[in-house]
Amino acid sequence: MRMRVDRWLSTLGVCSRSEAKAMIRSGAVMINSRIVRDPGEEAETETDLLRVQGLEIDGRIQRHVMLHKPAGVLTAARDRKQKTVMDLLPEVYGAIGCMPVGRLDRDTTGLLIFSCDGEMNHRLLSPGRHVEKVYEARVQGRLAASDCRAFEAGLVLSDFTALPARLEILDAGSDTSLGRVTVQEGKFHQVKRMFNAVGHDVLELKRIRFGPLTLPPDLPEGAWRELREEELLALRRAAGMV
Ligand code: URA
């Protein structure tokens, strides 16, 4: 993206816009090994090489991330009291507007995607697009084939009827069971409410897939990484953008 250099620095959270102007005029900023003295000069944010006071800075403002969300953090941009998912990423991601795509409850773990592309985020969450999400749920009681049929039929909840969902029983015990559920929508507390509707409290919930992306087995809880090119392309496809 083409952007004025003073704005680029402030967008990255390096400094304020006025500090950026002063720094540029002082000769502290280099683009592709050339000192820039005009704050209004434009640069290419994703490809130009940025140096401030001799230090190379990653200047990309279009970034996309996957996080293995741990329990106990809010999915929110910020919160005055509680830790949020943004606290698990370096500050620059918040500065450039890399935001969670949808939300997971505080006690839910698993795959959470972040992106700077507001249009893609919006499309992926749009109810009409039916982007699949897959969860594993440890629930109270013994899951039965009748539960799978109820999920498949579309459960009637207090304020909406859920679209047909697939429930696979991975383990059925008399105390607790493990189910894998695939939903096509993302309403508030949806999976917990669906299990509640068939008489099972959810004890643990983990998202293992969002659209085309699966939680990698080598990404531990609390860890994150940027999306690979092919993963971003798959997401854009799911969003109907390519
Ligand atoms: N459904 C829920 O009930 N909670 C989540 O965090 C995600 C889906």
Coordinates of C-alpha atoms and ligand atoms in Angstrom, one line a residue:
M1 CA 0.0 0.0 0.0
R2 CA 1.4 3.5 -0.9
M3 CA 1.5 5.7 2.2
R4 CA 3.2 8.9 3.3
V5 CA 6.3 8.1 5.4
D6 CA 5.2 10.1 8.4
R7 CA 1.8 8.3 8.5
W8 CA 3.6 4.9 7.9
L9 CA 5.7 5.4 11.1
S10 CA 2.7 6.5 13.2
T11 CA 0.6 3.6 11.8
L12 CA 3.2 1.2 12.9
G13 CA 3.2 2.7 16.4
V14 CA 6.9 3.8 16.1
C15 CA 6.0 7.3 17.2
S16 CA 3.3 10.0 16.9
R17 CA 2.7 11.7 13.5
S18 CA 4.4 14.9 14.7
E19 CA 7.4 13.0 16.1
A20 CA 7.6 11.2 12.8
K21 CA 7.8 14.5 10.9
A22 CA 10.5 15.7 13.1
M23 CA 12.5 12.5 12.9
I24 CA 12.2 12.4 9.1
R25 CA 13.4 16.0 8.8
S26 CA 16.4 15.2 11.1
G27 CA 17.6 12.5 8.7
A28 CA 16.9 9.5 11.0
V29 CA 14.7 7.7 8.5
M30 CA 15.8 5.7 5.5
I31 CA 13.8 4.0 2.8
N32 CA 15.6 1.4 0.7
S33 CA 19.0 2.8 2.0
R34 CA 18.2 6.4 1.1
I35 CA 17.6 9.1 3.7
V36 CA 14.2 10.6 3.3
R37 CA 13.8 14.2 4.4
D38 CA 10.3 15.0 3.2
P39 CA 7.6 13.6 5.6
G40 CA 5.1 13.7 2.7
E41 CA 7.1 11.4 0.5
E42 CA 5.3 8.1 -0.2
A43 CA 6.6 4.6 0.2
E44 CA 5.3 1.1 -0.5
T45 CA 4.5 -0.3 3.0
E46 CA 4.6 -4.0 2.1
T47 CA 7.9 -4.0 0.2
D48 CA 10.0 -1.0 0.9
L49 CA 12.8 -1.4 3.4
L50 CA 12.4 0.9 6.4
R51 CA 15.1 2.0 8.8
V52 CA 14.7 4.3 11.8
Q53 CA 17.9 5.5 13.5
G54 CA 19.8 2.8 11.7
L55 CA 17.5 0.0 12.9
E56 CA 15.6 -2.0 10.3
I57 CA 11.8 -2.1 11.0
D58 CA 9.3 -4.6 9.7
G59 CA 7.0 -2.1 7.9
R60 CA 4.2 -4.4 6.7
I61 CA 0.8 -3.1 7.7
Q62 CA -1.1 -5.9 6.1
R63 CA -0.6 -8.9 8.4
H64 CA -2.7 -12.0 9.2
V65 CA -2.1 -14.2 12.2
M66 CA -3.3 -17.4 13.8
L67 CA -3.3 -17.8 17.6
H68 CA -3.9 -20.9 19.7
K69 CA -6.1 -19.1 22.2
P70 CA -5.6 -20.2 25.8
A71 CA -8.5 -20.2 28.3
G72 CA -8.8 -17.1 30.5
V73 CA -8.3 -14.3 27.9
L74 CA -11.1 -12.2 26.4
T75 CA -11.5 -11.9 22.6
A76 CA -11.6 -8.1 22.5
A77 CA -9.4 -5.3 21.2
R78 CA -8.8 -4.1 24.8
D79 CA -10.2 -4.3 28.3
R80 CA -9.5 -2.1 31.3
K81 CA -9.3 -5.0 33.7
Q82 CA -8.9 -8.3 31.9
K83 CA -6.2 -9.7 29.7
T84 CA -7.2 -9.9 26.1
V85 CA -6.0 -11.8 23.0
M86 CA -4.3 -8.6 21.8
D87 CA -2.0 -8.9 24.9
L88 CA -0.7 -12.2 23.4
L89 CA 0.6 -10.5 20.2
P90 CA 3.4 -7.9 19.9
E91 CA 2.0 -4.3 20.1
V92 CA 2.5 -3.6 16.4
Y93 CA -0.4 -5.9 15.5
G94 CA -2.8 -3.8 17.5
A95 CA -1.3 -0.6 16.1
I96 CA -1.9 -1.7 12.5
G97 CA -5.4 -2.9 13.2
C98 CA -4.9 -6.6 13.0
M99 CA -8.1 -7.7 14.7
P100 CA -9.7 -11.0 15.7
V101 CA -12.1 -12.5 13.1
G102 CA -15.1 -13.3 15.3
R103 CA -14.8 -14.3 19.0
L104 CA -14.2 -17.2 21.3
D105 CA -15.6 -17.2 24.8
R106 CA -13.1 -16.4 27.6
D107 CA -13.0 -20.1 28.6
T108 CA -12.8 -21.4 25.0
T109 CA -9.5 -22.4 23.6
G110 CA -8.2 -23.0 20.1
L111 CA -7.9 -21.4 16.7
L112 CA -8.4 -17.7 16.4
I113 CA -7.6 -15.8 13.3
F114 CA -6.6 -12.1 13.2
S115 CA -6.4 -9.9 10.1
C116 CA -5.9 -6.3 9.0
D117 CA -8.3 -6.8 6.1
G118 CA -11.7 -5.5 7.4
E119 CA -13.5 -6.5 4.3
M120 CA -12.3 -10.1 4.5
N121 CA -13.1 -10.3 8.2
H122 CA -16.6 -9.0 7.6
R123 CA -17.2 -11.5 4.7
L124 CA -15.9 -14.5 6.7
L125 CA -18.4 -13.7 9.5
S126 CA -21.3 -12.9 7.3
P127 CA -24.2 -15.2 8.2
G128 CA -25.0 -15.8 4.5
R129 CA -21.5 -17.2 3.8
H130 CA -21.8 -20.3 6.1
V131 CA -18.1 -20.5 6.8
E132 CA -17.7 -23.7 8.8
K133 CA -16.2 -23.8 12.3
V134 CA -15.3 -27.1 14.0
Y135 CA -15.1 -27.5 17.7
E136 CA -14.3 -30.3 20.1
A137 CA -16.4 -30.3 23.2
R138 CA -16.0 -32.2 26.4
V139 CA -19.6 -32.4 27.8
Q140 CA -21.3 -33.7 30.8
G141 CA -23.1 -37.0 30.4
R142 CA -23.2 -39.6 27.7
L143 CA -23.7 -38.4 24.1
A144 CA -26.0 -40.5 22.1
A145 CA -27.1 -40.9 18.4
S146 CA -30.3 -39.0 19.2
D147 CA -28.1 -35.9 20.0
C148 CA -26.5 -36.2 16.6
R149 CA -29.9 -36.4 15.0
A150 CA -31.1 -33.3 16.9
F151 CA -28.0 -31.3 15.8
E152 CA -28.6 -32.4 12.2
A153 CA -32.3 -31.4 12.3
G154 CA -31.4 -27.8 13.5
L155 CA -31.9 -27.1 17.1
V156 CA -34.6 -24.7 18.2
L157 CA -33.0 -22.3 20.7
S158 CA -34.8 -19.4 22.6
D159 CA -34.1 -16.7 20.0
F160 CA -33.2 -18.6 16.8
T161 CA -33.2 -22.0 15.2
A162 CA -29.6 -23.2 14.5
L163 CA -28.8 -24.3 11.0
P164 CA -28.2 -28.1 10.7
A165 CA -24.9 -29.0 12.4
R166 CA -22.8 -32.2 12.4
L167 CA -22.1 -33.9 15.7
E168 CA -19.6 -36.8 15.8
I169 CA -19.2 -38.7 19.0
L170 CA -15.5 -39.3 19.7
D171 CA -15.9 -40.8 23.1
A172 CA -19.1 -41.5 25.1
G173 CA -18.7 -42.2 28.8
S174 CA -21.3 -42.1 31.5
D175 CA -19.7 -39.1 33.3
T176 CA -18.4 -37.1 30.3
S177 CA -18.2 -37.4 26.6
L178 CA -16.2 -35.9 23.8
G179 CA -17.9 -34.6 20.7
R180 CA -16.8 -32.9 17.5
V181 CA -19.3 -30.4 16.2
T182 CA -19.3 -28.6 12.8
V183 CA -21.4 -25.4 12.7
Q184 CA -22.0 -23.1 9.8
E185 CA -22.7 -19.9 11.8
G186 CA -21.3 -18.2 14.9
K187 CA -23.9 -16.9 17.2
F188 CA -23.2 -15.9 20.8
H189 CA -22.4 -19.0 22.9
Q190 CA -23.8 -21.1 20.1
V191 CA -22.1 -24.4 20.7
K192 CA -22.7 -24.3 24.4
R193 CA -26.3 -23.5 23.9
M194 CA -26.7 -26.3 21.4
F195 CA -25.4 -28.9 23.8
N196 CA -27.5 -27.4 26.6
A197 CA -30.5 -27.8 24.4
V198 CA -30.0 -31.6 24.3
G199 CA -29.2 -31.8 28.0
H200 CA -25.4 -31.6 28.2
D201 CA -23.4 -28.9 29.9
V202 CA -20.1 -28.0 28.1
L203 CA -17.1 -28.5 30.3
E204 CA -14.4 -27.6 27.8
L205 CA -14.6 -26.2 24.3
K206 CA -11.8 -26.0 21.8
R207 CA -12.0 -24.7 18.2
I208 CA -10.0 -26.8 15.9
R209 CA -10.9 -25.4 12.5
F210 CA -12.1 -22.1 11.1
G211 CA -13.1 -22.3 7.5
P212 CA -10.3 -23.8 5.5
L213 CA -7.7 -23.4 8.4
T214 CA -7.0 -26.1 10.9
L215 CA -5.3 -25.5 14.2
P216 CA -1.7 -26.9 13.7
P217 CA -0.7 -29.6 16.1
D218 CA 2.7 -27.9 16.6
L219 CA 1.2 -24.5 17.7
P220 CA 1.0 -24.7 21.5
E221 CA -1.6 -22.9 23.6
G222 CA -0.8 -19.2 23.8
A223 CA 1.5 -19.3 20.7
W224 CA 0.8 -17.5 17.4
R225 CA 2.3 -17.2 14.0
E226 CA 1.6 -15.3 10.8
L227 CA -0.5 -17.0 8.1
R228 CA 1.3 -18.6 5.2
E229 CA 0.6 -17.3 1.8
E230 CA -1.5 -20.3 0.8
E231 CA -3.5 -20.1 4.1
L232 CA -4.3 -16.5 3.4
L233 CA -5.4 -17.4 -0.1
A234 CA -7.6 -20.2 1.2
L235 CA -9.2 -17.7 3.6
R236 CA -9.8 -15.2 0.8
R237 CA -11.4 -17.9 -1.2
A238 CA -13.7 -18.8 1.7
A239 CA -14.6 -15.1 1.9
G240 CA -15.5 -15.1 -1.8
M241 CA -12.8 -12.6 -2.7
V242 CA -10.8 -14.6 -5.2
Ligands
URA1 N1 -19.7 -21.4 20.7 C1 -19.6 -21.2 22.1 O1 -20.5 -21.5 22.8 N2 -18.5 -20.6 22.5 C2 -17.5 -20.2 21.8 O2 -16.5 -19.7 22.3 C3 -17.5 -20.5 20.4 C4 -18.6 -21.1 19.9

